[in-house]
Coordinates of C-alpha atoms in Angstrom, one line a residue:
Chain A
M1 CA 27.1 -5.6 5.3
E2 CA 27.6 -7.4 1.9
V3 CA 24.7 -6.9 -0.4
V4 CA 24.2 -8.6 -3.7
V5 CA 21.7 -7.5 -6.3
L6 CA 20.5 -9.9 -8.9
L7 CA 20.0 -7.7 -11.9
K8 CA 18.5 -8.4 -15.4
Q9 CA 18.6 -6.2 -18.5
V10 CA 15.2 -6.2 -20.2
P11 CA 13.4 -4.3 -23.0
D12 CA 12.0 -0.9 -21.9
T13 CA 8.3 -1.3 -21.1
E14 CA 7.4 1.2 -23.8
T15 CA 8.9 -1.1 -26.5
A16 CA 6.5 -2.7 -28.9
I17 CA 7.7 -6.3 -28.8
Q18 CA 8.3 -8.0 -32.2
I19 CA 8.3 -11.8 -32.6
G20 CA 11.2 -13.3 -34.5
E21 CA 11.1 -15.4 -37.6
D22 CA 11.7 -18.5 -35.5
K23 CA 8.5 -17.8 -33.6
T24 CA 10.2 -18.8 -30.4
T25 CA 12.2 -15.7 -29.6
V26 CA 11.6 -11.9 -29.8
K27 CA 13.5 -9.6 -32.1
T28 CA 16.3 -7.8 -30.2
E29 CA 17.2 -5.2 -32.8
D30 CA 15.6 -1.7 -32.3
V31 CA 15.0 -2.5 -28.7
K32 CA 15.9 0.0 -26.0
W33 CA 17.4 -2.0 -23.1
V34 CA 17.0 -1.0 -19.5
I35 CA 17.5 -2.3 -16.0
N36 CA 14.4 -4.4 -15.1
P37 CA 12.2 -1.8 -13.3
Y38 CA 11.9 -4.0 -10.2
D39 CA 15.7 -4.5 -10.1
E40 CA 16.1 -0.7 -9.9
F41 CA 14.3 -0.9 -6.6
A42 CA 16.7 -3.6 -5.6
V43 CA 19.8 -1.5 -6.5
E44 CA 18.4 1.5 -4.6
E45 CA 17.5 -0.6 -1.5
A46 CA 21.0 -2.2 -1.5
L47 CA 22.6 1.3 -1.6
R48 CA 20.4 2.4 1.3
I49 CA 21.2 -0.7 3.3
R50 CA 24.9 0.0 2.8
E51 CA 24.4 3.6 3.9
N52 CA 22.2 2.7 7.0
Q53 CA 24.6 0.0 8.1
G54 CA 27.5 2.4 7.9
G55 CA 29.4 0.6 5.2
G56 CA 29.8 -2.6 3.3
R57 CA 29.7 -3.4 -0.4
V58 CA 27.0 -3.6 -3.0
T59 CA 27.7 -6.2 -5.8
I60 CA 25.7 -6.4 -9.0
L61 CA 25.3 -9.9 -10.4
T62 CA 23.9 -10.5 -13.8
A63 CA 23.7 -13.5 -16.2
G64 CA 23.2 -12.3 -19.7
P65 CA 24.8 -11.3 -23.0
E66 CA 27.6 -8.7 -23.5
R67 CA 25.1 -5.8 -23.8
A68 CA 24.0 -6.4 -20.2
V69 CA 27.3 -4.6 -19.2
E70 CA 25.4 -1.3 -19.9
A71 CA 22.8 -2.2 -17.2
I72 CA 25.5 -3.1 -14.7
R73 CA 27.4 0.1 -15.5
T74 CA 24.2 2.1 -14.8
A75 CA 23.8 0.4 -11.4
L76 CA 27.5 1.1 -10.7
A77 CA 26.8 4.8 -11.7
M78 CA 23.9 4.8 -9.2
G79 CA 26.5 3.9 -6.5
A80 CA 27.0 0.1 -6.5
D81 CA 30.6 -1.0 -5.9
E82 CA 31.3 -3.7 -8.3
G83 CA 29.7 -5.9 -11.0
V84 CA 29.9 -9.4 -12.2
L85 CA 28.6 -10.6 -15.5
I86 CA 28.2 -14.3 -16.3
N87 CA 28.2 -14.3 -20.1
D88 CA 28.3 -17.5 -22.0
P89 CA 26.8 -18.3 -25.4
A90 CA 25.8 -21.7 -24.0
L91 CA 23.3 -19.9 -21.8
E92 CA 21.1 -18.9 -24.7
G93 CA 17.9 -20.8 -24.3
A94 CA 18.4 -21.6 -20.6
D95 CA 15.2 -21.6 -18.5
G96 CA 14.6 -20.0 -15.1
L97 CA 16.0 -22.9 -13.1
G98 CA 19.2 -23.0 -15.3
T99 CA 19.7 -19.2 -14.8
A100 CA 19.1 -19.6 -11.0
K101 CA 21.8 -22.4 -10.9
V102 CA 24.2 -20.1 -12.7
L103 CA 23.6 -17.2 -10.2
A104 CA 23.7 -19.5 -7.2
T105 CA 27.0 -21.0 -8.3
A106 CA 28.5 -17.6 -9.0
L107 CA 27.5 -16.6 -5.5
K108 CA 29.8 -19.2 -4.0
D109 CA 32.6 -16.7 -4.8
I110 CA 30.8 -13.6 -3.7
P111 CA 30.3 -12.8 -0.1
Y112 CA 26.7 -11.9 0.9
D113 CA 24.6 -11.1 3.9
I114 CA 21.6 -10.0 1.9
I115 CA 20.6 -10.8 -1.7
I116 CA 18.0 -8.5 -3.4
A117 CA 16.1 -9.2 -6.6
G118 CA 13.2 -7.8 -8.5
Q119 CA 10.0 -9.7 -7.7
R120 CA 9.9 -10.6 -11.4
A121 CA 11.6 -9.6 -14.7
V122 CA 9.1 -7.8 -16.9
D123 CA 10.2 -9.7 -20.0
D124 CA 9.6 -13.3 -19.1
D125 CA 7.4 -12.6 -16.1
G126 CA 8.7 -15.8 -14.6
Y127 CA 8.8 -15.1 -10.8
L128 CA 11.1 -18.1 -10.5
V129 CA 14.7 -17.1 -10.4
P130 CA 15.0 -15.4 -7.0
A131 CA 13.2 -18.2 -5.1
A132 CA 15.2 -20.8 -6.9
V133 CA 18.5 -19.0 -6.1
A134 CA 17.5 -18.9 -2.4
E135 CA 16.7 -22.6 -2.5
F136 CA 20.0 -23.5 -4.1
L137 CA 21.8 -21.4 -1.5
D138 CA 19.6 -22.8 1.3
I139 CA 18.7 -19.4 2.6
P140 CA 15.3 -17.9 3.4
Q141 CA 13.4 -15.8 0.9
V142 CA 10.7 -13.2 1.4
S143 CA 8.8 -12.1 -1.8
M144 CA 7.3 -8.8 -2.8
V145 CA 8.7 -6.7 0.0
F146 CA 7.8 -3.0 0.2
K147 CA 9.5 -2.2 3.5
Q148 CA 12.4 -3.8 5.3
E149 CA 14.5 -3.2 8.4
I150 CA 17.8 -4.9 9.5
S151 CA 18.9 -5.3 13.0
D152 CA 20.9 -7.9 15.1
G153 CA 21.4 -10.2 12.2
N154 CA 17.7 -10.3 11.3
I155 CA 15.7 -8.8 8.6
R156 CA 12.1 -7.8 9.1
C157 CA 10.1 -7.4 5.9
E158 CA 6.6 -6.2 5.1
R159 CA 5.3 -8.0 2.1
T160 CA 2.2 -7.8 0.0
V161 CA -0.4 -10.6 0.1
E162 CA -3.9 -10.7 -1.3
G163 CA -6.0 -8.1 0.5
G164 CA -3.4 -7.0 3.0
T165 CA 0.2 -7.2 4.1
V166 CA 2.3 -9.5 6.3
V167 CA 5.3 -8.8 8.5
I168 CA 7.9 -11.5 8.2
E169 CA 11.2 -12.0 10.0
A170 CA 14.2 -14.0 8.8
E171 CA 17.7 -14.6 9.9
L172 CA 20.5 -13.3 7.7
P173 CA 21.7 -14.3 5.2
A174 CA 18.4 -14.0 3.3
L175 CA 17.0 -13.1 0.0
F176 CA 14.1 -10.7 -0.6
T177 CA 12.3 -9.5 -3.8
T178 CA 11.1 -6.0 -4.3
Q179 CA 7.7 -4.5 -4.7
R180 CA 6.6 -1.1 -5.9
G181 CA 6.6 1.4 -3.0
L182 CA 9.9 0.1 -1.5
N183 CA 11.7 3.2 -2.5
E184 CA 12.2 5.8 -5.2
P185 CA 15.3 4.7 -7.2
R186 CA 17.9 7.5 -7.6
Y187 CA 19.3 8.6 -10.9
A188 CA 22.9 8.1 -11.9
S189 CA 24.7 11.4 -11.4
L190 CA 27.3 12.7 -13.8
P191 CA 30.1 12.1 -11.2
G192 CA 28.6 8.7 -10.6
I193 CA 28.8 7.9 -14.3
M194 CA 32.5 9.0 -14.4
K195 CA 33.3 6.9 -11.3
A196 CA 31.5 3.9 -12.6
K197 CA 33.9 3.6 -15.5
K198 CA 36.7 2.8 -13.0
K199 CA 34.8 0.4 -10.9
P200 CA 35.5 -3.3 -11.2
L201 CA 33.3 -5.3 -13.6
G202 CA 34.3 -8.9 -13.8
K203 CA 33.2 -11.1 -16.7
K204 CA 33.0 -14.8 -16.3
T205 CA 32.1 -17.8 -18.5
L206 CA 30.4 -21.0 -17.3
A207 CA 33.7 -22.7 -17.2
D208 CA 35.1 -19.9 -14.9
I209 CA 32.5 -20.7 -12.3
G210 CA 32.8 -24.4 -12.7
L211 CA 29.6 -25.2 -14.5
D212 CA 29.0 -27.2 -17.7
S213 CA 26.3 -26.1 -20.2
S214 CA 24.7 -29.5 -20.0
E215 CA 23.7 -28.7 -16.4
V216 CA 22.2 -25.2 -17.0
G217 CA 22.0 -24.6 -20.8
P218 CA 19.1 -25.3 -23.1
A219 CA 19.8 -29.1 -22.9
A220 CA 18.9 -29.0 -19.2
A221 CA 15.9 -26.8 -19.6
R222 CA 12.6 -28.2 -18.2
C223 CA 10.6 -25.5 -19.9
R224 CA 10.9 -24.9 -23.6
V225 CA 9.1 -22.2 -25.6
R226 CA 7.2 -23.9 -28.5
T227 CA 5.7 -20.8 -30.0
L228 CA 5.2 -17.1 -29.3
S229 CA 2.1 -15.3 -30.6
F230 CA 0.3 -12.1 -30.0
P231 CA -2.8 -12.2 -28.0
P232 CA -6.0 -12.0 -30.1
E233 CA -7.0 -8.5 -31.0
R234 CA -10.2 -7.3 -29.5
A235 CA -12.9 -6.7 -32.0
P236 CA -13.5 -3.0 -32.5
G237 CA -15.5 -1.8 -29.5
R238 CA -18.8 -0.1 -29.6
I239 CA -19.1 3.5 -28.6
I240 CA -22.3 4.0 -26.7
E241 CA -24.1 7.3 -27.5
G242 CA -27.4 8.8 -26.4
E243 CA -29.2 12.0 -25.6
T244 CA -28.5 12.1 -21.9
V245 CA -25.8 10.6 -19.7
E246 CA -28.6 8.6 -18.0
E247 CA -29.5 7.1 -21.3
V248 CA -25.9 6.2 -22.1
A249 CA -25.3 4.7 -18.6
G250 CA -28.6 2.8 -18.9
E251 CA -27.6 1.3 -22.2
L252 CA -24.1 0.3 -20.9
V253 CA -25.6 -1.4 -17.8
R254 CA -28.1 -3.3 -20.1
L255 CA -25.3 -4.5 -22.4
L256 CA -23.1 -5.6 -19.5
R257 CA -26.0 -7.4 -18.0
E258 CA -27.7 -8.9 -21.0
E259 CA -24.9 -9.4 -23.6
A260 CA -21.7 -9.6 -21.6
K261 CA -23.4 -11.1 -18.6
V262 CA -20.7 -9.7 -16.2
I263 CA -22.9 -7.8 -13.7
Chain B
M1 CA 5.9 -44.4 -12.3
A2 CA 4.4 -40.9 -12.0
E3 CA 0.6 -40.9 -12.2
G4 CA -2.2 -38.4 -11.9
V5 CA -2.7 -34.8 -11.2
L6 CA -2.0 -33.2 -7.8
V7 CA -3.3 -29.8 -7.0
L8 CA -2.8 -27.5 -3.9
A9 CA -6.0 -25.9 -3.0
E10 CA -5.1 -22.7 -1.2
Q11 CA -6.9 -21.6 1.9
V12 CA -6.5 -18.6 4.1
D13 CA -7.6 -18.3 7.7
G14 CA -9.6 -21.5 7.4
G15 CA -11.5 -20.7 4.3
L16 CA -10.8 -22.0 0.7
R17 CA -9.9 -19.2 -1.6
K18 CA -11.6 -18.8 -5.0
I19 CA -8.3 -19.8 -6.7
A20 CA -8.6 -23.2 -4.9
Y21 CA -11.8 -24.0 -6.8
E22 CA -10.2 -22.8 -10.1
V23 CA -7.1 -25.0 -9.6
V24 CA -9.2 -28.1 -8.6
S25 CA -11.5 -27.6 -11.6
E26 CA -8.6 -27.2 -14.1
G27 CA -6.8 -30.2 -12.4
S28 CA -10.0 -32.2 -12.9
R29 CA -10.2 -31.3 -16.6
L30 CA -6.5 -32.4 -17.1
A31 CA -7.0 -35.6 -15.1
D32 CA -10.0 -36.5 -17.3
V33 CA -7.9 -36.0 -20.4
L34 CA -5.1 -38.2 -19.0
G35 CA -7.7 -40.7 -17.7
E36 CA -5.9 -40.6 -14.3
P37 CA -7.0 -39.6 -10.8
L38 CA -7.0 -36.1 -9.4
T39 CA -5.8 -35.5 -5.8
A40 CA -6.4 -32.2 -4.0
V41 CA -4.2 -31.2 -1.1
V42 CA -5.2 -28.6 1.5
L43 CA -2.7 -27.4 4.0
G44 CA -3.4 -25.3 7.1
S45 CA -4.6 -25.5 10.7
G46 CA -8.2 -26.6 11.2
V47 CA -8.8 -27.2 7.5
E48 CA -10.2 -30.8 7.5
G49 CA -13.7 -29.5 7.5
I50 CA -13.4 -27.3 4.4
A51 CA -11.5 -29.9 2.3
A52 CA -14.5 -32.0 1.5
E53 CA -15.9 -29.1 -0.5
L54 CA -13.3 -29.8 -3.2
A55 CA -15.0 -33.0 -4.3
K56 CA -17.8 -30.9 -5.8
H57 CA -15.3 -29.5 -8.3
G58 CA -13.7 -32.8 -9.3
A59 CA -11.3 -34.0 -6.6
E60 CA -11.4 -37.8 -6.2
K61 CA -8.9 -37.9 -3.4
I62 CA -8.5 -35.1 -0.8
L63 CA -5.6 -34.9 1.5
A64 CA -5.6 -32.6 4.5
G65 CA -2.3 -31.7 6.1
D66 CA -3.6 -30.2 9.4
D67 CA -1.0 -28.8 11.8
P68 CA -0.7 -25.7 13.9
A69 CA 2.7 -25.1 12.2
L70 CA 0.7 -24.5 9.0
A71 CA -1.6 -21.9 10.4
D72 CA 0.3 -19.1 8.7
Y73 CA 1.8 -19.5 5.3
T74 CA 5.6 -19.5 5.4
T75 CA 7.7 -20.4 2.3
D76 CA 10.0 -22.9 4.1
I77 CA 7.5 -25.0 6.0
Y78 CA 5.0 -25.1 3.2
T79 CA 7.8 -26.1 0.8
N80 CA 8.9 -28.9 3.2
V81 CA 5.4 -30.3 3.6
L82 CA 4.4 -30.1 0.0
C83 CA 7.7 -31.5 -1.1
D84 CA 7.1 -34.6 1.1
I85 CA 3.6 -35.1 -0.4
V86 CA 4.8 -34.8 -4.0
K87 CA 7.6 -37.3 -3.4
D88 CA 5.2 -39.7 -1.8
K89 CA 2.4 -39.4 -4.4
D90 CA 4.6 -39.0 -7.4
P91 CA 2.1 -37.1 -9.6
K92 CA 2.7 -36.5 -13.3
I93 CA 1.3 -32.9 -13.0
L94 CA 1.3 -30.5 -10.1
L95 CA -0.9 -27.4 -10.2
L96 CA -1.0 -24.4 -7.8
G97 CA -2.6 -21.0 -8.0
A98 CA -0.5 -18.1 -9.1
S99 CA -1.5 -16.1 -6.1
T100 CA 1.2 -14.2 -4.2
Q101 CA 1.5 -17.3 -2.0
G102 CA 1.4 -19.7 -5.0
K103 CA 4.1 -17.9 -6.9
D104 CA 6.3 -17.8 -3.9
L105 CA 5.7 -21.5 -3.0
S106 CA 5.8 -23.0 -6.5
A107 CA 9.1 -21.3 -7.4
R108 CA 10.8 -22.6 -4.3
L109 CA 9.3 -26.0 -4.7
A110 CA 10.3 -26.3 -8.4
A111 CA 13.9 -25.6 -7.5
R112 CA 13.8 -28.2 -4.7
L113 CA 12.2 -30.8 -6.9
D114 CA 14.3 -29.8 -10.0
A115 CA 11.0 -29.7 -11.8
G116 CA 9.8 -27.6 -14.8
L117 CA 7.4 -24.8 -13.8
A118 CA 5.4 -22.5 -16.0
M119 CA 4.2 -19.6 -13.9
D120 CA 0.9 -17.6 -14.1
C121 CA -0.7 -19.8 -16.9
I122 CA -3.9 -18.8 -18.6
A123 CA -4.4 -22.1 -20.5
L124 CA -3.2 -25.7 -20.1
K125 CA -3.4 -28.8 -22.3
V126 CA -1.8 -32.2 -22.5
D127 CA 0.1 -33.3 -25.6
G128 CA 1.0 -36.9 -25.2
E129 CA 3.0 -37.0 -22.0
T130 CA 3.8 -33.3 -22.0
L131 CA 2.0 -30.5 -20.3
I132 CA 1.7 -27.5 -22.5
A133 CA 1.1 -24.1 -20.9
T134 CA 0.1 -20.8 -22.3
R135 CA 1.4 -17.9 -20.3
P136 CA 1.5 -14.2 -21.0
I137 CA 5.0 -12.7 -21.1
F138 CA 6.2 -9.0 -21.5
G139 CA 3.3 -8.1 -19.3
G140 CA 0.8 -9.7 -21.7
K141 CA 2.1 -8.2 -24.9
V142 CA 3.0 -11.7 -26.1
L143 CA 1.7 -15.2 -25.3
A144 CA 4.2 -18.0 -24.9
E145 CA 3.3 -21.6 -25.5
V146 CA 5.6 -23.6 -23.2
A147 CA 6.3 -27.3 -23.0
I148 CA 7.0 -28.5 -19.5
E149 CA 9.2 -31.6 -19.1
G150 CA 10.4 -33.9 -16.3
T151 CA 8.5 -35.0 -13.3
P152 CA 6.4 -33.5 -11.9
Q153 CA 5.4 -31.0 -14.6
M154 CA 4.4 -27.9 -12.6
A155 CA 2.2 -25.0 -13.5
S156 CA 0.7 -22.2 -11.5
I157 CA -2.5 -20.8 -12.9
R158 CA -3.6 -17.1 -13.0
P159 CA -6.5 -16.3 -10.7
N160 CA -9.8 -15.6 -12.4
V161 CA -9.1 -17.3 -15.7
M162 CA -10.0 -21.0 -15.4
E163 CA -13.6 -22.0 -15.3
I164 CA -14.9 -23.4 -12.1
I165 CA -16.7 -26.7 -12.9
D166 CA -19.4 -28.4 -11.0
A167 CA -18.5 -32.1 -10.8
K168 CA -20.9 -33.3 -8.1
K169 CA -18.4 -36.0 -6.9
T170 CA -17.9 -37.1 -3.4
A171 CA -14.6 -38.0 -1.8
D172 CA -13.3 -38.8 1.7
V173 CA -10.9 -36.5 3.3
E174 CA -7.8 -38.3 4.3
S175 CA -5.8 -36.7 7.1
I176 CA -2.1 -37.0 6.4
P177 CA 0.9 -36.6 8.8
V178 CA 2.9 -33.5 8.4
N179 CA 6.5 -32.9 9.2
P180 CA 7.0 -29.1 9.1
G181 CA 10.8 -29.3 9.5
V182 CA 12.7 -26.1 10.2
G183 CA 11.1 -22.8 9.5
K184 CA 13.6 -20.1 8.5
T185 CA 11.0 -17.3 8.4
R186 CA 8.4 -16.2 11.0
V187 CA 5.2 -14.4 10.5
L188 CA 5.1 -11.6 13.1
E189 CA 2.0 -9.8 12.1
K190 CA -0.9 -9.9 9.5
K191 CA -2.7 -6.7 8.5
V192 CA -5.8 -6.6 6.4
E193 CA -6.1 -3.5 4.3
A194 CA -9.5 -1.9 4.9
A195 CA -9.5 -0.4 1.5
A196 CA -8.7 -3.7 -0.3
Q197 CA -11.3 -6.2 0.8
V198 CA -11.2 -7.6 -2.7
D199 CA -7.7 -8.0 -4.1
L200 CA -7.1 -6.5 -7.5
T201 CA -5.5 -9.6 -9.0
E202 CA -8.5 -11.7 -7.9
A203 CA -11.3 -9.3 -8.4
D204 CA -14.1 -10.2 -10.8
I205 CA -14.6 -6.5 -11.5
V206 CA -12.0 -3.7 -11.5
V207 CA -12.8 0.0 -11.7
S208 CA -9.6 1.9 -12.5
G209 CA -8.9 5.6 -12.6
G210 CA -6.2 7.5 -14.4
R211 CA -5.0 11.0 -15.0
G212 CA -8.6 12.0 -15.8
M213 CA -9.4 11.7 -12.1
A214 CA -7.6 15.0 -11.8
G215 CA -6.9 14.4 -8.0
P216 CA -6.8 11.9 -5.2
D217 CA -10.6 11.8 -4.7
F218 CA -11.5 8.3 -6.2
S219 CA -14.8 8.2 -4.3
V220 CA -17.0 7.9 -7.4
L221 CA -15.0 4.9 -8.5
E222 CA -15.0 3.4 -5.0
K223 CA -18.8 3.7 -4.8
L224 CA -19.3 1.8 -8.1
A225 CA -16.6 -0.8 -7.2
R226 CA -18.2 -1.5 -3.8
L227 CA -21.6 -1.8 -5.4
L228 CA -20.3 -4.3 -7.9
G229 CA -18.2 -6.2 -5.3
G230 CA -15.1 -5.2 -7.2
A231 CA -11.8 -3.5 -6.5
V232 CA -10.4 -0.1 -7.4
G233 CA -7.2 0.2 -9.5
A234 CA -5.2 3.0 -10.9
S235 CA -3.0 3.8 -13.9
R236 CA 0.7 4.6 -13.4
S237 CA 0.2 8.3 -13.9
A238 CA -2.4 8.4 -11.1
V239 CA 0.0 6.5 -8.8
D240 CA 2.9 8.7 -9.8
E241 CA 0.8 11.8 -8.9
G242 CA 0.5 10.3 -5.4
W243 CA -3.3 10.0 -5.7
R244 CA -3.3 6.2 -5.1
P245 CA -0.9 3.8 -3.3
H246 CA 1.6 1.7 -5.4
S247 CA -0.4 -1.4 -4.5
D248 CA -3.3 -0.2 -6.7
Q249 CA -1.2 0.2 -9.9
V250 CA -2.4 -1.8 -12.8
G251 CA 0.2 -2.3 -15.6
Q252 CA 3.3 -4.1 -16.8
T253 CA 5.2 -2.9 -13.8
G254 CA 2.3 -3.0 -11.5
K255 CA -0.4 -5.6 -11.0
V256 CA -1.6 -7.8 -13.8
V257 CA -5.3 -8.2 -13.6
S258 CA -7.7 -10.6 -15.3
P259 CA -11.2 -9.6 -14.2
N260 CA -14.5 -10.3 -16.1
L261 CA -15.0 -6.6 -16.3
Y262 CA -12.5 -3.8 -16.4
I263 CA -13.8 -0.3 -16.3
A264 CA -11.1 2.3 -17.3
C265 CA -12.1 5.8 -16.2
G266 CA -10.0 8.7 -17.4
I267 CA -7.3 6.4 -18.6
S268 CA -5.7 7.1 -22.0
G269 CA -4.3 3.6 -22.4
A270 CA -0.5 3.6 -22.5
I271 CA 1.1 0.4 -23.8
Q272 CA 2.2 -0.5 -20.2
H273 CA -1.3 -0.1 -18.9
L274 CA -2.8 -2.2 -21.7
A275 CA -0.3 -4.9 -20.9
G276 CA -1.6 -5.1 -17.3
M277 CA -5.3 -5.3 -18.1
G278 CA -5.2 -6.9 -21.6
S279 CA -6.6 -10.3 -20.5
S280 CA -9.7 -8.8 -19.0
K281 CA -12.8 -10.4 -20.5
Y282 CA -14.7 -7.2 -21.0
V283 CA -13.3 -3.7 -21.1
V284 CA -15.3 -0.5 -20.7
A285 CA -13.6 2.8 -21.4
I286 CA -14.9 6.1 -20.2
N287 CA -12.8 9.1 -21.4
K288 CA -13.5 12.7 -22.6
D289 CA -10.9 12.3 -25.3
A290 CA -12.4 10.3 -28.2
E291 CA -8.9 9.7 -29.6
A292 CA -7.6 8.0 -26.4
P293 CA -6.0 4.6 -27.4
I294 CA -7.9 2.8 -24.7
F295 CA -11.0 2.9 -26.9
K296 CA -9.3 0.6 -29.4
K297 CA -9.0 -2.0 -26.6
A298 CA -12.5 -1.5 -25.1
D299 CA -15.6 -3.6 -25.9
F300 CA -17.8 -0.6 -24.9
G301 CA -16.8 3.0 -24.9
I302 CA -18.3 6.2 -23.6
V303 CA -16.9 9.5 -24.7
D304 CA -17.8 11.9 -21.9
D305 CA -16.8 13.2 -18.5
L306 CA -16.3 10.3 -16.1
F307 CA -17.6 12.4 -13.2
K308 CA -21.0 12.5 -14.9
V309 CA -20.9 9.0 -16.4
V310 CA -19.7 6.9 -13.4
P311 CA -22.4 8.2 -11.0
A312 CA -25.0 7.6 -13.6
I313 CA -23.8 4.0 -14.1
T314 CA -23.8 3.6 -10.3
A315 CA -27.4 4.8 -10.2
E316 CA -28.4 2.3 -12.9
V317 CA -26.7 -0.6 -11.1
E318 CA -28.5 0.5 -7.9
K319 CA -31.8 0.4 -9.7
L320 CA -31.0 -3.1 -11.0
K321 CA -30.0 -4.4 -7.6
G322 CA -33.2 -2.9 -6.2

């Protein structure tokens, strides 16, 4: 079984994000970079599929800057077999569709039965790239999967929907995106880290995969960030005090009803 | 020449969802600004009857794609059908709800149409010929104002944020032919979670518990949530402890919620949690620790034991509801 994980390197969720001078990007210095948390589930699930299917290969595919090598190495240390990084300065400012075109084009040279991606990246919260990759490859997609089973060339997925879950079946090759609860990602072991250093990690430019920046770079972007800002700060809240807990609760309920008008 | 606004009004099991009214209302507002018509599309099986309802929220034209193949949502068939409609109607702007279905569908559709899509928007406006969307990124720590170019300009809107307007219009429902095409995925089974009648991401009121719950018994929160018609959420630490399922987690790597009222019980307010609930209209924090960061993000705070306070609130609400 050939499994490909679409992986993105993102700022750690504990990072306080700073907006850059240009007001359209965020500052990247002093940021701790990690594997997108939803992509960690994807790596873990890929390793389990390889184990359950009695063999195969797990390839990590990333589009990003040079530092993304660290995230790929971490995935290799977890147990993935090889990594591919598409790194091209022309991709700076690409939108989700552009990134998806890059990944889908790179996948022409990588065999796959299953592609796994995080349901979203926790930096741009775009939810767009995995579905777009599936569309460009003309394969089915299942979003927000928390359980999956593969047999006889089919994948059976349980996915989250509002107020419940749905069981969906698709023929392979297929792409699915991860949801919390799918698995508990393993840590990279020390031997794993040592081995990862020797695993193949290919680096390619847009020209290497036969794309031109005019097709996928900022010039082709359909979505452009005009400005970034911080959400308005909430006015300092009111601490409700009183003699008894009943009195406090009564005052809160009155405020929620009469002032906020939310109950 | 592209013209007008087209919206997909989402239904499930033959009933319009709340997000459908929000999408139609927002579409109507944008169509008025453009001075162009608003068309609402409903897809499903046996949906012609419910579609007329959308006129009351501003739809001037309503299209019903009614076909047994559309009974259950599947990405491929819905993309095929909606793609046909968009190519036929050639709208300037296309809006969907950012529900689990809407995110899945709009992403695939944007790729097929090679159209710009801003996902999970909390505000939209038109600047000349360009749709400008505001969307939270980094889990809500930052707001991005994004210009969407090309045709159509697509946006999906976050549930529970856009105001539902009362337009008192009438419109005929036009039944349109549907070509489902090839379905690559099949729905085998649907399960409704007994505990999650109201989904967190769409709930008007969310009552969440954190480490201060000190165990898996969330019954005091469940009772209040039920009474208020809301949903129960949890912080990452409560989920990590195994007290609540992953599907209840509110935060940057969990669910992002935008209720009218968020009641945080025994939650300290880590940055990831604040990211997931930051766009709530009103926040109430209940925590024994007066220094908890959550109080800085709360409109109303109560410094006391949640196991005393929450039942007292429940009793007050019960009195109110008589």
